[in-house]
Short mmCIF file of C-alpha atoms in Angstrom, two decimals:
data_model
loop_
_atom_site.label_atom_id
_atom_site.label_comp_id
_atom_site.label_asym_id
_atom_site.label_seq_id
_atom_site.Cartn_x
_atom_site.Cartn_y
_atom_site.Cartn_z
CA UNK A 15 -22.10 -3.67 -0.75
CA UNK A 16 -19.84 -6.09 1.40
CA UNK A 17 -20.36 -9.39 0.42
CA UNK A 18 -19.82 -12.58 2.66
CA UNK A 19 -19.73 -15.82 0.81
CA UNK A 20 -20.30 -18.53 3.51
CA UNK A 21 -22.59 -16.55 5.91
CA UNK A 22 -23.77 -19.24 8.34
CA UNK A 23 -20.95 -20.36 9.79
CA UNK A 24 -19.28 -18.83 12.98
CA UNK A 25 -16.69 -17.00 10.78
CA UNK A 26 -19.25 -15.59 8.71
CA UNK A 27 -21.80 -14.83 11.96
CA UNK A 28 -18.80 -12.97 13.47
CA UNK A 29 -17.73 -11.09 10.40
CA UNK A 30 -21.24 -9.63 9.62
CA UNK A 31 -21.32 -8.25 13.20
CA UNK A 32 -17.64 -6.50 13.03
CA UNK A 33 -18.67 -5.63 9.83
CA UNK A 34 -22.18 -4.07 10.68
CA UNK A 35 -20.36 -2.46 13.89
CA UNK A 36 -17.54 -1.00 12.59
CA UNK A 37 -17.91 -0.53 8.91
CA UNK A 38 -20.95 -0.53 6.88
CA UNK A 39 -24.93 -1.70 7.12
CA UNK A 40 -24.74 -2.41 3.49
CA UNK A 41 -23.93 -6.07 3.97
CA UNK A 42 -24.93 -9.31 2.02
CA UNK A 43 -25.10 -12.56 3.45
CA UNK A 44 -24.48 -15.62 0.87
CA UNK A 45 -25.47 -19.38 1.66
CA UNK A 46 -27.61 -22.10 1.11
CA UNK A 47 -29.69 -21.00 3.58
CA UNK A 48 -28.98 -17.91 4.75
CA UNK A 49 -30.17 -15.83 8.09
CA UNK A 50 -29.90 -12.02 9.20
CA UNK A 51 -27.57 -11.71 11.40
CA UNK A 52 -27.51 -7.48 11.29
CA UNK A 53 -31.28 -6.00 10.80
CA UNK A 54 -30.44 -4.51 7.21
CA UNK A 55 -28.81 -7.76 5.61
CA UNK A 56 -29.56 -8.90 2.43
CA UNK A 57 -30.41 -12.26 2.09
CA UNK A 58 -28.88 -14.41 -1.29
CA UNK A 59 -29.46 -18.29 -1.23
CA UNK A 60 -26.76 -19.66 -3.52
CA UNK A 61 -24.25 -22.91 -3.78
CA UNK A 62 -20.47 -21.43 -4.36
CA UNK A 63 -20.21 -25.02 -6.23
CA UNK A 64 -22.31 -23.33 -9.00
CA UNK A 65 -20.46 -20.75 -11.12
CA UNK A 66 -23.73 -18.75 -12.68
CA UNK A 67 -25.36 -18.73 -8.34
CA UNK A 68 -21.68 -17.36 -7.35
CA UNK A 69 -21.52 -15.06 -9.86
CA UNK A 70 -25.26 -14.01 -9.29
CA UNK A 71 -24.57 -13.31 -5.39
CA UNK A 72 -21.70 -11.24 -6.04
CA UNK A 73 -22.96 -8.75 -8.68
CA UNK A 74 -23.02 -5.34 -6.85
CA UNK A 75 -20.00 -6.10 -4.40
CA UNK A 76 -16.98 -3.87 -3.33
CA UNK A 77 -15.83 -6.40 -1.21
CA UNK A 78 -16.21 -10.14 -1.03
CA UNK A 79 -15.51 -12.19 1.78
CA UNK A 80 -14.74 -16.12 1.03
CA UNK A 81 -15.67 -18.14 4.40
CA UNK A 82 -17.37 -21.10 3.27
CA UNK A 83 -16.42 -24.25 5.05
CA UNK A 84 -16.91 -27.82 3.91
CA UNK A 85 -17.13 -31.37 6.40
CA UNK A 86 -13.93 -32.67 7.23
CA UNK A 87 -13.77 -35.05 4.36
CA UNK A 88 -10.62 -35.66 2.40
CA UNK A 89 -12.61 -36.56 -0.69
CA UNK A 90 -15.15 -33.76 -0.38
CA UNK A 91 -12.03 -31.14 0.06
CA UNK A 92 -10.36 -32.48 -2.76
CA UNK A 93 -13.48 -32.60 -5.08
CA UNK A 94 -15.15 -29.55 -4.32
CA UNK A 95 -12.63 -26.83 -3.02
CA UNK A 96 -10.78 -26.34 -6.39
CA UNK A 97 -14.69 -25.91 -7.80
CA UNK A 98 -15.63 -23.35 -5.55
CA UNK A 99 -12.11 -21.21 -5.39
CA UNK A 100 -12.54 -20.72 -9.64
CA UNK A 101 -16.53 -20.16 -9.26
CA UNK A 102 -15.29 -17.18 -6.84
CA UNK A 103 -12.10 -16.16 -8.83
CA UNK A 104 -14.53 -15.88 -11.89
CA UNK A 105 -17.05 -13.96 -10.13
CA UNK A 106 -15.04 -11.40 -8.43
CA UNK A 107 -13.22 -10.69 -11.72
CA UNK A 108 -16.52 -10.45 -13.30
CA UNK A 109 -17.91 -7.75 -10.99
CA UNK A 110 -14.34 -6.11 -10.53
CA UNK A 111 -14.99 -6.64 -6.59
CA UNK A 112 -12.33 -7.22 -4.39
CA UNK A 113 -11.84 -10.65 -2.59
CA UNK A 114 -10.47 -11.46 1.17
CA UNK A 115 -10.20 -14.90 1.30
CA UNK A 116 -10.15 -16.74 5.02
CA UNK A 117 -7.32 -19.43 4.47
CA UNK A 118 -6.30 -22.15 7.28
CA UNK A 119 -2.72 -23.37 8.17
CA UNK A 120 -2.90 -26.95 6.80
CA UNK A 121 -0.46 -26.53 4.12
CA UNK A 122 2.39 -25.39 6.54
CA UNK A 123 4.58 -28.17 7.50
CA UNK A 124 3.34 -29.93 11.11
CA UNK A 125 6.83 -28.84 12.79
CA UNK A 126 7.59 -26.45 15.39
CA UNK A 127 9.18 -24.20 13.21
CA UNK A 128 7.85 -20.34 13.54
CA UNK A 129 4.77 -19.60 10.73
CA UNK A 130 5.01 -16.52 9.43
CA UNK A 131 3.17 -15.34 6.21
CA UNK A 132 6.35 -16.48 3.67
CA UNK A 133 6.20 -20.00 5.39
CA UNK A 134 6.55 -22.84 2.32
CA UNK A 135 3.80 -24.78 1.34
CA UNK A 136 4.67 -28.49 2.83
CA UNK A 137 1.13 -30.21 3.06
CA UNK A 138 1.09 -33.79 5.14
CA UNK A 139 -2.40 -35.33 3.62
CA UNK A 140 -5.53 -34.72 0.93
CA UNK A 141 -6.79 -31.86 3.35
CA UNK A 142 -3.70 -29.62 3.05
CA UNK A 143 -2.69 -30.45 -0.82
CA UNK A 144 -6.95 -29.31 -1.40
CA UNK A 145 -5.82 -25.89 0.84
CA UNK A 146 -2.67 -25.38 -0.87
CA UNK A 147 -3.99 -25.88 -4.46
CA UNK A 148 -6.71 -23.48 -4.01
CA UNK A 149 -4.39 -21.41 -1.54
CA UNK A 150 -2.03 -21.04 -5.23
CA UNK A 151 -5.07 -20.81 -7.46
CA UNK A 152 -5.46 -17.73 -5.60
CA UNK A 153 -2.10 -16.41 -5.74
CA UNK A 154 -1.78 -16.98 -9.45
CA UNK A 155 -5.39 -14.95 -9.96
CA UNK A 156 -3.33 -12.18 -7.75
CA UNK A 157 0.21 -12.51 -9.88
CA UNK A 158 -1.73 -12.19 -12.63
CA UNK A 159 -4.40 -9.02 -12.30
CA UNK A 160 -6.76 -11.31 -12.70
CA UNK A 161 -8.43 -9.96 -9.16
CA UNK A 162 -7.54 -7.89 -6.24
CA UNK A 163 -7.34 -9.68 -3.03
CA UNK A 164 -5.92 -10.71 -0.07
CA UNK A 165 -5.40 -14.17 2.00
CA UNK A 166 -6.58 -13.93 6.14
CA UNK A 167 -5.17 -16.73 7.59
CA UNK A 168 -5.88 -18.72 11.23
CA UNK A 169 -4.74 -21.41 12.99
CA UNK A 170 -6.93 -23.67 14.67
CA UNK A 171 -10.04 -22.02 16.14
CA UNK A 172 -11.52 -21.97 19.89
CA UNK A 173 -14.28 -19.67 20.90
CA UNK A 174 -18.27 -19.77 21.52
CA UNK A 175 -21.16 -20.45 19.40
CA UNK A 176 -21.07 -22.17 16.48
CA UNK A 177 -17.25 -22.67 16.49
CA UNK A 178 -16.31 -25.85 15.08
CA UNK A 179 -12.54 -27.26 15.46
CA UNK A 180 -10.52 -30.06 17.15
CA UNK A 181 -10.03 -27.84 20.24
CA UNK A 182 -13.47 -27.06 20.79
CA UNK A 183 -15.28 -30.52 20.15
CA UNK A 184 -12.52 -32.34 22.09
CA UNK A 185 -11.65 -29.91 25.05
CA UNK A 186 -13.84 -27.35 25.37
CA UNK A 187 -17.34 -28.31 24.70
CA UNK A 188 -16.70 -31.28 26.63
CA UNK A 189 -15.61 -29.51 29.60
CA UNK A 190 -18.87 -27.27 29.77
CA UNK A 191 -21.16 -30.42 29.39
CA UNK A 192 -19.19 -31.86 32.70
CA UNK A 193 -17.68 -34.27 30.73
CA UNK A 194 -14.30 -35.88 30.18
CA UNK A 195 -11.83 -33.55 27.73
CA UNK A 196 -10.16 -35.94 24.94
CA UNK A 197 -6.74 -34.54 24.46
CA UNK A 198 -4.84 -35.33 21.06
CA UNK A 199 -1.01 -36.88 21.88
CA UNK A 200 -0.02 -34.61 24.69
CA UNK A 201 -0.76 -32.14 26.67
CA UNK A 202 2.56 -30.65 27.13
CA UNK A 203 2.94 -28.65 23.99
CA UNK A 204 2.06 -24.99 23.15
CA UNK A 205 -0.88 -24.22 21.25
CA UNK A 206 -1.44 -21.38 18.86
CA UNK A 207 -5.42 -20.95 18.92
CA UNK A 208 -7.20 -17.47 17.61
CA UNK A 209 -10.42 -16.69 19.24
CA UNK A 210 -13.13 -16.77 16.68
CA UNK A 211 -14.62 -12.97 17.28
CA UNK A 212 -10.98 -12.20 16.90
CA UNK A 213 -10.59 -13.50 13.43
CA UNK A 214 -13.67 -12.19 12.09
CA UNK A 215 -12.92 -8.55 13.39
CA UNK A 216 -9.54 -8.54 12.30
CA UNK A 217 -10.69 -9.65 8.69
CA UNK A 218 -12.96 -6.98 8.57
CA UNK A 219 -10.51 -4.61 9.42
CA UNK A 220 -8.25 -5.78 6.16
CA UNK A 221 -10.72 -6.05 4.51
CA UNK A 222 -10.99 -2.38 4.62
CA UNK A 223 -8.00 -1.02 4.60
CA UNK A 224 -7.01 -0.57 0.84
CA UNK A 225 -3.16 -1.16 1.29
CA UNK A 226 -3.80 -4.29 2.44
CA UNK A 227 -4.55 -6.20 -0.86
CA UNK A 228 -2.62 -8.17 -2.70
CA UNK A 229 -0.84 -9.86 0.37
CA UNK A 230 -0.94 -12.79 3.01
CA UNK A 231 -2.12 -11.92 6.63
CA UNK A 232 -1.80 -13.69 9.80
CA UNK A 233 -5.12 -13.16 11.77
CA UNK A 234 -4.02 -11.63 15.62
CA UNK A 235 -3.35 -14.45 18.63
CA UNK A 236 -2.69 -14.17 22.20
CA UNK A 237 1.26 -14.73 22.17
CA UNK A 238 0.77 -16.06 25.63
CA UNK A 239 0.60 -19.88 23.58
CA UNK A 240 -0.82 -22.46 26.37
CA UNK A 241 -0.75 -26.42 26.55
CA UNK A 242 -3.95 -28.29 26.54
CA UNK A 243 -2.72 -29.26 30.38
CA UNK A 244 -2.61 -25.28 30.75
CA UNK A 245 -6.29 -24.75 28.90
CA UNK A 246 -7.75 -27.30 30.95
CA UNK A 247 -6.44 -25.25 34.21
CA UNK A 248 -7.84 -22.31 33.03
CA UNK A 249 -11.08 -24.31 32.51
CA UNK A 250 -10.63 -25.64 36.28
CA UNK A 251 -10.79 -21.96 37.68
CA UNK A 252 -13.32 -20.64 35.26
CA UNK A 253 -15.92 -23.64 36.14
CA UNK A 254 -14.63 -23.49 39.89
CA UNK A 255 -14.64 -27.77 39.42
CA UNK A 256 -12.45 -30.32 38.49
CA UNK A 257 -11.98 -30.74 35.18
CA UNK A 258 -10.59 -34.40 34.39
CA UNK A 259 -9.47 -34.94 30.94
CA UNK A 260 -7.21 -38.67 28.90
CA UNK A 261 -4.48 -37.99 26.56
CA UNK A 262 -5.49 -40.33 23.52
CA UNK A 263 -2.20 -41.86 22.18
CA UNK A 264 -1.60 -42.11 18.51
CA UNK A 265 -2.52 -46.25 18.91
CA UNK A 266 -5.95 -45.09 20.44
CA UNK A 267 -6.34 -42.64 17.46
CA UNK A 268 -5.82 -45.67 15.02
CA UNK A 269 -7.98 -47.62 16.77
CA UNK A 270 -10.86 -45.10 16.95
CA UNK A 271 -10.44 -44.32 13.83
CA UNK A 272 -11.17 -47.71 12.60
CA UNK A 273 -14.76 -47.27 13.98
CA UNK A 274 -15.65 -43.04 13.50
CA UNK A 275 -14.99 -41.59 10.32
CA UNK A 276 -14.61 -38.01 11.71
CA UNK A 277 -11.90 -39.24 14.16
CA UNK A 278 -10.37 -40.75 11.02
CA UNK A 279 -10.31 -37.56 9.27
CA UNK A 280 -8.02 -36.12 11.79
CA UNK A 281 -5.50 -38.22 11.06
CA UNK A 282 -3.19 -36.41 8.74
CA UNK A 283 -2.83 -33.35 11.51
CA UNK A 284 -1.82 -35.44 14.19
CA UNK A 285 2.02 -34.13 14.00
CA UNK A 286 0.98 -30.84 15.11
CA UNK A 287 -0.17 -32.00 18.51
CA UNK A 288 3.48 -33.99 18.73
CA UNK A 289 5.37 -30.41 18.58
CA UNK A 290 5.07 -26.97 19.88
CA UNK A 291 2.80 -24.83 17.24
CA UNK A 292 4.08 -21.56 16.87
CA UNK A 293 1.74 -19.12 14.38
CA UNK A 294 2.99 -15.47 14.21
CA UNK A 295 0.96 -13.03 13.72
CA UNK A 296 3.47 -10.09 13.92
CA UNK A 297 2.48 -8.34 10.94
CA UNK A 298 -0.52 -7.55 11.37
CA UNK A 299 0.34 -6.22 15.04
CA UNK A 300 2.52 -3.95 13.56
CA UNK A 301 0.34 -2.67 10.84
CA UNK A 302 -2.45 -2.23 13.48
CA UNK A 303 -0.90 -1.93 16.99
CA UNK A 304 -4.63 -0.50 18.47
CA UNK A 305 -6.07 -3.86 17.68
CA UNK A 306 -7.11 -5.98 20.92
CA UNK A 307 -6.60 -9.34 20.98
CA UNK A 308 -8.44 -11.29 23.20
CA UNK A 309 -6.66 -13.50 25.57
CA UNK A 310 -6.89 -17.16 26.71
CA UNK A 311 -7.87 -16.48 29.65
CA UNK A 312 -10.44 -14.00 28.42
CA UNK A 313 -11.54 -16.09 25.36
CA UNK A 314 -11.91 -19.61 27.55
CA UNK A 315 -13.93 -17.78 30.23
CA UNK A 316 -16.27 -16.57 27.30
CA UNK A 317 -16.53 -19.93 25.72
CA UNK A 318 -17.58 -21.83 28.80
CA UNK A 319 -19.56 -19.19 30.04
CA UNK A 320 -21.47 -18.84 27.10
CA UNK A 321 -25.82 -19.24 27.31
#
């Protein structure tokens, strides 16, 4: 049994298709309100804040996959990430099931120095100290023997469905509706995005591949890195329109923020849109050179495009 922990979001969606295509129907799909995604999923309704639920939905697992997401909310991170990263330490220990844990970059300093997987931890804000605490929970459970496992990490996300990141609310969503693109800072400097599908396939991949464990992994991007000004062309010959689109300057950001609490929230990774972002993903390219990544052309097309 392959366990995903965080089902319903587009991670999780993704995952239990590459999962159900390329590696096992015995899949279970963990959240408060779980759906079948794949006809022979099993269905577990359980909050990860709640250590005997998490230990509950992973009984029976080989292989558990940690995807849950939480609302961009400092306080929220900082409350209930630390809560849910022991509930799933516990429980994967418990069960002696392995653990693949989807991680994000905000603990990397906001720089245009190359990320690779030894990168330091240099958070900017409460959202990357929350990532980088349970980030090191983690790696202590690992130092220790306390659990087998392995850290998948992404940059930002763009792709279709339920995808949810600054990219996609501010860009690319807005393009397909017709309407004005909100660009953070500039539009001059390269962007490291992964395609959604992309992650999710390549973490089922480590996932199962036993020599994998027990390391970091940078999920597979298109090299090609593009500025928002270069997205937004794409966009242009994709929707065969104009697409029109204001860079929002770090005093329109304050002021914004002043009035919409998610805009607020976005605060702290504003330095990354002031500098080229440059995640490497070399390692895994090695270790699997058959892997297809999906490029921006390819992946904006699809997100647009999508019904």
């Amino acid at each position: 049994m392959q366990t995903i922990l965080g089902a319903s979001g587009q991670i999780g969606t993704e995952l239990a298709k590459a999962l159900y295509q390329e590696h096992t129907h015995a899949i279970r799909l963990v959240s408060r309100n779980p759906i079948k995604i794949n006809p022979t999923d099993e269905l577990v309704s359980a909050d990860l804040l709640n250590a005997e639920q998490t230990l509950d939905a992973v009984a029976g697992s080989s292989i558990v996959y940690f995807t849950a997401g939480l609302p961009i909310d400092s306080a929220i991170w900082e409350q209930q990430w630390p809560i849910m990263m022991a509930n799933v330490i516990k429980a994967c220990a418990a069960h002696k099931a392995k653990l693949v844990y989807f991680d994000n970059t905000y603990m990397y300093e906001q720089s245009n120095v190359p990320q690779t997987e030894d990168a330091p931890f240099k958070p900017y804000g409460a959202k990357g100290r929350a990532r980088a605490q349970i980030t090191t929970m983690l790696l202590d459970a690992i130092d220790r023997g306390v659990v087998e496992a392995m850290i998948c990490r992404a940059p930002e996300f763009y792709g279709p469905g339920k995808t949810q990141s600054i990219t996609n609310a501010t860009v690319l969503d807005k393009l397909r509706a017709n309407q004005k693109a909100m660009v953070f800072l500039r539009d001059d400097t390269l962007r490291t995005l992964i395609y959604t599908p992309d992650a999710s396939r390549a973490m089922a991949l480590l996932g199962n591949t036993e020599d994998a464990y027990n390391q970091t992994w940078h999920l597979p991007c298109d090299d090609n890195r593009q500025t928002y000004k270069e997205v937004i062309a794409i966009a242009e010959q994709v929707l065969a329109r104009p697409c029109n689109y204001k860079v929002l300057k770090k005093w329109q950001h304050s002021l914004v923020s002043l009035f919409n609490k998610q805009v607020r929230e976005t605060q702290e990774l504003l330095p990354r849109y002031t500098t080229d972002n440059i995640f490497v993903s070399d390692k895994f390219k090695a270790r699997f050179p058959d892997f297809v990544v999906t490029s921006y052309e390819q992946g904006i097309r699809s997100t647009l495009l999508q019904k």
